[in-house]
Short mmCIF file of C-alpha atoms in Angstrom, two decimals:
data_model
loop_
_atom_site.label_atom_id
_atom_site.label_comp_id
_atom_site.label_asym_id
_atom_site.label_seq_id
_atom_site.Cartn_x
_atom_site.Cartn_y
_atom_site.Cartn_z
CA MET A 109 114.83 -96.20 118.59
CA PRO A 110 116.10 -94.39 121.87
CA TYR A 111 118.21 -96.79 124.53
CA VAL A 112 117.85 -96.30 128.09
CA ASN A 113 119.65 -97.60 130.84
CA ILE A 114 118.62 -97.74 134.62
CA LYS A 115 121.65 -98.65 137.05
CA ILE A 116 120.05 -99.39 140.88
CA THR A 117 120.77 -101.12 143.59
CA ASN A 118 119.06 -104.67 144.10
CA GLU A 119 117.36 -103.65 146.92
CA ASP A 120 113.33 -104.74 146.49
CA VAL A 121 112.84 -104.39 143.47
CA THR A 122 110.01 -106.49 142.14
CA PRO A 123 109.23 -107.47 138.53
CA GLU A 124 105.73 -104.61 138.92
CA LYS A 125 108.43 -102.24 139.89
CA LYS A 126 110.62 -102.74 136.82
CA ALA A 127 107.62 -102.89 134.80
CA ALA A 128 106.56 -99.55 135.75
CA LEU A 129 109.83 -98.13 135.50
CA ILE A 130 110.13 -99.04 131.69
CA LYS A 131 106.54 -97.93 130.70
CA GLY A 132 107.51 -94.55 132.43
CA ALA A 133 111.02 -93.88 130.95
CA THR A 134 109.61 -95.27 127.60
CA GLN A 135 106.54 -92.45 128.07
CA LEU A 136 109.04 -90.12 128.89
CA LEU A 137 110.87 -90.29 125.64
CA VAL A 138 107.74 -90.23 123.68
CA ASP A 139 106.64 -86.99 126.02
CA VAL A 140 109.51 -84.91 125.33
CA LEU A 141 110.86 -85.59 122.66
CA GLY A 142 107.98 -87.46 120.51
CA LYS A 143 109.96 -90.77 120.03
CA ASN A 144 108.55 -94.13 118.60
CA PRO A 145 107.73 -96.30 121.59
CA ALA A 146 107.79 -99.32 119.87
CA THR A 147 111.55 -99.00 118.94
CA THR A 148 112.45 -97.57 122.56
CA VAL A 149 114.59 -99.64 124.74
CA VAL A 150 114.87 -99.82 128.43
CA VAL A 151 117.31 -101.81 129.95
CA ILE A 152 117.54 -102.27 133.99
CA ASP A 153 120.68 -103.25 135.50
CA GLU A 154 120.28 -104.21 139.27
CA VAL A 155 123.78 -104.00 140.89
CA ASP A 156 124.49 -106.19 144.54
CA THR A 157 125.21 -103.45 147.04
CA ASP A 158 129.11 -104.73 147.48
CA ASN A 159 129.47 -102.94 143.93
CA TRP A 160 127.98 -100.00 144.13
CA GLY A 161 130.23 -97.44 145.88
CA ILE A 162 129.52 -93.40 146.83
CA ALA A 163 131.26 -91.44 149.17
CA GLY A 164 134.09 -93.95 148.66
CA GLU A 165 132.53 -96.66 150.49
CA THR A 166 130.02 -99.70 149.67
CA VAL A 167 126.10 -99.45 149.91
CA THR A 168 126.73 -102.23 151.83
CA LYS A 169 129.02 -100.89 154.28
CA ARG A 170 126.63 -97.53 154.34
CA ARG A 171 123.50 -100.13 155.13
CA LYS A 172 124.77 -101.37 157.93
CA GLU A 173 125.89 -97.80 159.43
CA GLY A 174 122.12 -96.84 158.66
CA LYS A 175 122.59 -94.57 155.88
CA MET B 53 141.83 -101.91 120.89
CA PRO B 54 138.37 -101.42 120.64
CA TYR B 55 135.60 -102.70 122.90
CA VAL B 56 132.67 -104.08 122.13
CA ASN B 57 129.75 -104.47 124.29
CA ILE B 58 126.56 -106.74 123.23
CA LYS B 59 123.35 -106.62 125.70
CA ILE B 60 120.81 -109.63 124.77
CA THR B 61 117.95 -111.08 127.16
CA ASN B 62 119.33 -114.45 128.72
CA GLU B 63 117.20 -117.03 126.70
CA ASP B 64 119.13 -119.90 125.75
CA VAL B 65 122.26 -118.62 124.78
CA THR B 66 125.33 -121.03 125.28
CA PRO B 67 128.73 -121.09 125.79
CA GLU B 68 128.80 -122.08 122.05
CA LYS B 69 127.28 -119.09 121.09
CA LYS B 70 128.92 -116.58 123.06
CA ALA B 71 132.06 -117.95 121.74
CA ALA B 72 130.41 -116.90 117.67
CA LEU B 73 129.85 -113.81 119.53
CA ILE B 74 133.02 -112.82 120.41
CA LYS B 75 134.84 -114.33 117.57
CA GLY B 76 132.33 -112.48 114.97
CA ALA B 77 132.33 -108.98 116.56
CA THR B 78 136.36 -109.39 116.60
CA GLN B 79 136.81 -110.14 113.28
CA LEU B 80 134.42 -107.35 112.18
CA LEU B 81 136.33 -104.88 113.77
CA VAL B 82 139.48 -106.09 111.99
CA ASP B 83 137.76 -106.39 108.78
CA VAL B 84 136.06 -103.00 108.75
CA LEU B 85 138.92 -100.95 110.42
CA GLY B 86 142.36 -103.03 110.58
CA LYS B 87 142.01 -102.83 114.31
CA ASN B 88 144.55 -105.50 116.21
CA PRO B 89 142.48 -108.42 117.41
CA ALA B 90 145.34 -109.21 120.41
CA THR B 91 143.88 -106.00 122.38
CA THR B 92 139.99 -105.73 121.09
CA VAL B 93 137.49 -106.50 124.16
CA VAL B 94 134.31 -108.13 123.60
CA VAL B 95 131.89 -108.14 126.32
CA ILE B 96 128.08 -109.71 126.64
CA ASP B 97 125.62 -108.60 128.99
CA GLU B 98 122.87 -111.28 129.53
CA VAL B 99 120.18 -109.48 130.84
CA ASP B 100 116.81 -110.97 132.43
CA THR B 101 113.64 -110.70 130.38
CA ASP B 102 111.94 -109.02 133.49
CA ASN B 103 114.80 -106.30 133.59
CA TRP B 104 114.40 -105.44 129.33
CA GLY B 105 111.77 -103.42 128.15
CA ILE B 106 110.49 -102.84 124.72
CA ALA B 107 107.63 -100.70 123.67
CA GLY B 108 107.13 -100.01 126.97
CA GLU B 109 106.51 -103.53 127.87
CA THR B 110 108.88 -105.99 129.72
CA VAL B 111 110.33 -108.84 127.20
CA THR B 112 108.88 -111.37 129.82
CA LYS B 113 105.44 -109.71 129.10
CA ARG B 114 105.82 -109.69 125.68
CA ARG B 115 106.84 -113.68 125.83
CA LYS B 116 103.68 -114.77 127.36
CA GLU B 117 101.34 -112.80 124.76
CA GLY B 118 103.48 -114.64 122.21
CA LYS B 119 105.38 -111.49 120.70
CA MET C 251 116.04 -106.27 120.30
CA PRO C 252 119.97 -106.52 121.08
CA TYR C 253 121.94 -103.77 121.62
CA VAL C 254 125.48 -103.21 120.88
CA ASN C 255 127.59 -100.34 121.51
CA ILE C 256 131.06 -100.27 119.64
CA LYS C 257 133.77 -98.05 121.19
CA ILE C 258 136.83 -96.90 118.97
CA THR C 259 138.93 -93.93 119.03
CA ASN C 260 138.10 -91.26 116.62
CA GLU C 261 141.02 -92.09 113.47
CA ASP C 262 139.94 -91.99 110.07
CA VAL C 263 136.20 -93.64 110.55
CA THR C 264 134.67 -92.89 107.66
CA PRO C 265 130.42 -92.99 107.00
CA GLU C 266 131.27 -95.97 104.95
CA LYS C 267 132.98 -97.65 107.72
CA LYS C 268 130.60 -96.75 110.12
CA ALA C 269 127.71 -98.43 107.56
CA ALA C 270 129.83 -101.47 107.49
CA LEU C 271 130.20 -101.99 111.62
CA ILE C 272 126.34 -101.43 111.86
CA LYS C 273 125.50 -103.97 109.13
CA GLY C 274 128.11 -106.39 110.17
CA ALA C 275 127.29 -106.26 113.91
CA THR C 276 123.35 -106.46 113.35
CA GLN C 277 124.29 -109.60 110.86
CA LEU C 278 126.15 -111.42 113.42
CA LEU C 279 123.08 -111.14 116.13
CA VAL C 280 120.78 -112.63 113.49
CA ASP C 281 123.40 -115.43 112.26
CA VAL C 282 124.38 -116.38 115.89
CA LEU C 283 121.51 -115.74 117.84
CA GLY C 284 118.57 -115.31 115.09
CA LYS C 285 117.28 -112.25 116.26
CA ASN C 286 115.40 -109.72 114.51
CA PRO C 287 117.12 -107.03 112.37
CA ALA C 288 114.25 -104.49 112.55
CA THR C 289 114.68 -103.85 116.16
CA THR C 290 118.53 -104.45 116.38
CA VAL C 291 120.30 -101.42 117.64
CA VAL C 292 123.89 -100.69 117.12
CA VAL C 293 125.78 -97.38 118.41
CA ILE C 294 129.12 -96.13 117.63
CA ASP C 295 130.78 -94.23 120.17
CA GLU C 296 134.39 -92.20 118.80
CA VAL C 297 136.88 -91.68 121.59
CA ASP C 298 139.44 -88.72 121.32
CA THR C 299 142.67 -90.55 121.19
CA ASP C 300 143.69 -88.23 124.63
CA ASN C 301 140.57 -89.77 126.19
CA TRP C 302 141.42 -93.67 125.44
CA GLY C 303 143.72 -95.12 127.47
CA ILE C 304 145.87 -98.40 127.34
CA ALA C 305 148.77 -99.72 129.19
CA GLY C 306 148.24 -97.11 131.61
CA GLU C 307 149.06 -94.36 128.72
CA THR C 308 146.73 -92.24 126.28
CA VAL C 309 146.73 -93.09 122.81
CA THR C 310 147.81 -89.57 121.66
CA LYS C 311 151.23 -90.44 123.42
CA ARG C 312 151.27 -94.17 122.13
CA ARG C 313 150.74 -93.06 118.86
CA LYS C 314 153.46 -89.92 118.88
CA GLU C 315 155.49 -92.74 119.99
CA GLY C 316 154.90 -94.81 117.00
CA LYS C 317 152.84 -97.72 118.89
CA MET D 113 129.03 -86.12 140.50
CA PRO D 114 131.34 -88.36 138.17
CA TYR D 115 130.62 -91.58 137.71
CA VAL D 116 133.09 -94.62 137.22
CA ASN D 117 132.26 -97.46 135.97
CA ILE D 118 134.54 -101.14 136.32
CA LYS D 119 134.13 -103.82 134.52
CA ILE D 120 136.05 -107.35 135.50
CA THR D 121 135.84 -110.63 135.35
CA ASN D 122 134.30 -112.16 138.04
CA GLU D 123 137.15 -114.35 139.42
CA ASP D 124 138.04 -114.06 143.21
CA VAL D 125 136.96 -110.82 143.61
CA THR D 126 136.19 -110.30 147.27
CA PRO D 127 134.13 -107.57 149.07
CA GLU D 128 137.50 -106.40 150.38
CA LYS D 129 138.94 -105.82 146.76
CA LYS D 130 135.81 -104.30 145.47
CA ALA D 131 136.10 -101.84 148.87
CA ALA D 132 139.33 -101.01 147.84
CA LEU D 133 138.26 -100.37 144.23
CA ILE D 134 135.67 -97.78 145.02
CA LYS D 135 137.90 -96.18 147.41
CA GLY D 136 140.87 -95.91 145.22
CA ALA D 137 138.40 -94.95 142.28
CA THR D 138 136.64 -92.52 144.57
CA GLN D 139 140.52 -91.00 145.34
CA LEU D 140 141.71 -90.67 141.69
CA LEU D 141 138.89 -88.46 141.21
CA VAL D 142 139.07 -86.50 143.87
CA ASP D 143 142.70 -86.10 143.48
CA VAL D 144 143.30 -85.64 139.99
CA LEU D 145 140.05 -83.41 139.61
CA GLY D 146 139.17 -81.97 142.76
CA LYS D 147 135.44 -83.70 142.11
CA ASN D 148 133.33 -84.20 145.59
CA PRO D 149 133.75 -87.88 146.52
CA ALA D 150 130.02 -87.45 148.24
CA THR D 151 128.63 -87.86 144.88
CA THR D 152 131.13 -89.91 143.21
CA VAL D 153 129.61 -92.88 142.03
CA VAL D 154 131.45 -96.14 141.44
CA VAL D 155 129.77 -99.32 139.91
CA ILE D 156 131.56 -102.45 139.32
CA ASP D 157 130.38 -105.08 136.92
CA GLU D 158 131.95 -108.39 137.37
CA VAL D 159 131.58 -110.49 134.40
CA ASP D 160 131.25 -114.11 133.93
CA THR D 161 134.22 -115.36 132.21
CA ASP D 162 132.43 -117.11 129.22
CA ASN D 163 130.85 -113.66 128.44
CA TRP D 164 134.50 -112.03 128.15
CA GLY D 165 136.54 -111.85 124.98
CA ILE D 166 139.70 -110.72 123.89
CA ALA D 167 141.77 -111.67 120.99
CA GLY D 168 138.43 -113.24 119.28
CA GLU D 169 138.27 -116.00 122.45
CA THR D 170 136.53 -116.28 125.74
CA VAL D 171 138.47 -115.61 129.06
CA THR D 172 137.17 -119.08 129.63
CA LYS D 173 138.83 -120.85 126.71
CA ARG D 174 141.97 -118.67 127.40
CA ARG D 175 141.97 -120.08 131.25
CA LYS D 176 142.01 -123.60 130.08
CA GLU D 177 145.05 -122.95 127.92
CA GLY D 178 147.10 -121.47 130.66
CA LYS D 179 146.65 -118.00 129.38
CA MET E 150 121.98 -93.04 144.02
CA PRO E 151 120.54 -94.47 140.65
CA TYR E 152 122.64 -93.79 137.49
CA VAL E 153 120.04 -93.29 134.76
CA ASN E 154 121.88 -93.00 130.62
CA ILE E 155 119.72 -91.91 127.95
CA LYS E 156 121.13 -92.30 124.57
CA ILE E 157 119.43 -90.43 121.42
CA THR E 158 120.29 -89.53 118.13
CA ASN E 159 121.42 -85.54 117.86
CA GLU E 160 118.33 -84.11 116.46
CA ASP E 161 116.79 -80.99 117.46
CA VAL E 162 117.38 -81.92 120.95
CA THR E 163 116.99 -78.36 122.72
CA PRO E 164 118.51 -77.56 126.62
CA GLU E 165 115.49 -77.61 127.60
CA LYS E 166 114.17 -80.85 126.13
CA LYS E 167 117.35 -82.36 128.23
CA ALA E 168 116.07 -80.53 131.31
CA ALA E 169 112.89 -81.78 131.04
CA LEU E 170 114.48 -85.51 130.44
CA ILE E 171 116.74 -84.91 133.52
CA LYS E 172 113.48 -84.17 135.52
CA GLY E 173 111.49 -86.75 134.54
CA ALA E 174 113.68 -89.67 135.09
CA THR E 175 114.33 -88.43 138.24
CA GLN E 176 110.76 -88.23 139.40
CA LEU E 177 110.43 -91.74 137.83
CA LEU E 178 113.50 -93.13 139.99
CA VAL E 179 111.53 -91.41 143.18
CA ASP E 180 108.13 -92.74 142.29
CA VAL E 181 108.56 -95.95 141.41
CA LEU E 182 111.51 -96.63 144.15
CA GLY E 183 111.64 -94.21 146.41
CA LYS E 184 115.07 -93.01 145.12
CA ASN E 185 117.11 -89.82 146.66
CA PRO E 186 116.70 -87.45 144.15
CA ALA E 187 119.94 -85.48 145.19
CA THR E 188 121.82 -88.53 144.69
CA THR E 189 120.04 -89.83 141.22
CA VAL E 190 122.42 -89.12 138.25
CA VAL E 191 121.29 -88.74 134.49
CA VAL E 192 123.56 -88.66 132.12
CA ILE E 193 122.22 -87.91 128.18
CA ASP E 194 124.49 -88.96 125.20
CA GLU E 195 123.80 -87.46 121.54
CA VAL E 196 124.84 -89.68 119.32
CA ASP E 197 125.57 -88.80 115.48
CA THR E 198 123.10 -90.20 113.03
CA ASP E 199 126.01 -91.49 110.97
CA ASN E 200 126.48 -93.65 114.12
CA TRP E 201 123.48 -95.03 115.18
CA GLY E 202 122.09 -98.19 113.78
CA ILE E 203 118.75 -99.87 113.21
CA ALA E 204 117.82 -102.63 111.05
CA GLY E 205 121.44 -102.87 109.51
CA GLU E 206 121.51 -99.39 108.18
CA THR E 207 122.27 -95.79 109.88
CA VAL E 208 119.61 -93.47 110.70
CA THR E 209 121.31 -91.07 108.55
CA LYS E 210 120.62 -93.56 105.22
CA ARG E 211 116.93 -94.11 107.17
CA ARG E 212 116.22 -90.37 107.04
CA LYS E 213 117.41 -89.85 103.71
CA GLU E 214 114.93 -92.21 102.56
CA GLY E 215 112.23 -90.59 104.79
CA LYS E 216 112.08 -93.59 107.32
CA MET F 178 141.87 -106.85 130.60
CA PRO F 179 139.70 -104.59 132.56
CA TYR F 180 137.51 -101.87 131.04
CA VAL F 181 137.43 -98.88 133.04
CA ASN F 182 134.63 -95.93 132.20
CA ILE F 183 135.01 -92.45 133.67
CA LYS F 184 131.78 -90.19 132.79
CA ILE F 185 132.65 -86.48 134.24
CA THR F 186 131.54 -83.13 132.97
CA ASN F 187 133.95 -81.20 130.48
CA GLU F 188 134.98 -78.72 132.46
CA ASP F 189 138.53 -77.81 132.35
CA VAL F 190 139.95 -81.11 132.05
CA THR F 191 143.05 -80.94 130.66
CA PRO F 192 144.96 -83.59 128.42
CA GLU F 193 147.44 -83.91 131.46
CA LYS F 194 144.36 -84.62 133.51
CA LYS F 195 143.58 -87.03 131.69
CA ALA F 196 146.85 -89.15 131.49
CA ALA F 197 146.79 -89.32 135.03
CA LEU F 198 143.42 -90.37 135.30
CA ILE F 199 144.18 -93.01 132.75
CA LYS F 200 147.62 -94.13 134.84
CA GLY F 201 145.74 -93.60 138.20
CA ALA F 202 142.70 -96.25 136.76
CA THR F 203 145.46 -98.64 135.40
CA GLN F 204 147.47 -98.71 138.46
CA LEU F 205 144.51 -99.01 140.58
CA LEU F 206 143.14 -102.64 138.90
CA VAL F 207 147.34 -103.59 138.71
CA ASP F 208 147.43 -103.12 142.74
CA VAL F 209 144.10 -104.22 143.94
CA LEU F 210 143.70 -107.25 141.58
CA GLY F 211 146.89 -107.76 139.81
CA LYS F 212 145.41 -107.11 136.36
CA ASN F 213 148.01 -106.70 133.58
CA PRO F 214 148.24 -103.00 132.84
CA ALA F 215 149.06 -104.02 128.96
CA THR F 216 145.39 -104.71 128.42
CA THR F 217 143.75 -102.50 130.49
CA VAL F 218 141.41 -100.21 129.26
CA VAL F 219 139.95 -96.64 130.23
CA VAL F 220 137.89 -94.58 128.34
CA ILE F 221 137.19 -91.37 129.64
CA ASP F 222 133.24 -89.52 128.63
CA GLU F 223 133.14 -85.71 129.03
CA VAL F 224 129.94 -84.73 129.13
CA ASP F 225 128.65 -81.02 128.39
CA THR F 226 126.70 -79.92 131.53
CA ASP F 227 123.39 -79.36 129.35
CA ASN F 228 123.75 -83.52 129.07
CA TRP F 229 124.51 -83.91 133.12
CA GLY F 230 121.80 -84.48 135.95
CA ILE F 231 121.92 -84.42 139.08
CA ALA F 232 118.82 -84.06 141.49
CA GLY F 233 116.36 -83.69 138.75
CA GLU F 234 118.35 -80.58 136.93
CA THR F 235 120.80 -80.13 134.75
CA VAL F 236 124.49 -79.08 135.98
CA THR F 237 124.21 -75.99 133.75
CA LYS F 238 121.56 -74.16 135.88
CA ARG F 239 123.29 -75.55 138.72
CA ARG F 240 126.92 -73.98 138.05
CA LYS F 241 124.60 -70.68 137.50
CA GLU F 242 122.76 -71.02 141.11
CA GLY F 243 126.46 -71.40 142.41
CA LYS F 244 125.87 -74.73 143.46
#
């Protein structure tokens, strides 16, 4: 019954990696809290680098600067 | 003043259905809690089936298996 | 499989009203999109009036002013 | 360490405006709470006007009616 | 830089279990996507069983019925 | 009509500081995007330091270590 939301920038996130995130997050809830995987929901939000900010600037700008 | 967020997979959700979700969710808040519809916000997030997981696997995989 | 999040101020929201919100939101997803209620999750967040702002001021302040 | 999420309709939000939102929101957390900007995250969600409702109707409908 | 939000009911979630969820979710992002753990944020929301619904009813009601 | 969610740890956040966050976030949306403050919603979530993780550990642990 848990709900997990993973927000990441949309940089090279393949369907295989998404499947691995979903599998791993679900297993984490099973292992730590004994939750039922059948009703554990995981939603991945991929965010454009223009729309993600850290340290007051966009990730787009940081990537151009090699950060 | 309530805020409602509805997350669903992006499978055949027409503009008419979205309008029905928004109308229905707003009315629910009016009926149950007497909220003012004028400031009731509803946001619908459509999520790719690759990005939605349940039971530890993506909805894309489940759809292929006929689940 | 849908996920619905309802955010409201914590003003007289009884367990009965919460149950009605959960029932109504789930039914909405069934009626409009044909979703399976068994895996439809609804989470209600009750927010202190000090922590909710509209029009640039807290709801606490607005309530004192009779808004 | 704070996390700020800004949800707006996807109407003419240029990269420059997004950068200004991220810079301003980060500075707000620094000014009011003395937070460290280096670990302050801001995520902007742009939502289609079909998917945003207020007063029980979609923003798409409201824009057509000149609201 | 990723942001992970875990929503669970507030049923026997000890500080040790929370620490395990945070450690595990952070490691998952490192393992699958090569993210930097130093800026990976995990937020756990514990939700009252009155406020969590599944299958159209509250978890409070389901627990009483032995579900 | 925008919706802003600010998540912070629950460490000395006075009602005055919350009011300042709400005022500032609303003004930011007015200044940058010309949004109507009357329908701009800001919700502040205060999160227990046990429930907030960064760098794979809880903020509770980090505070004890003087981080």
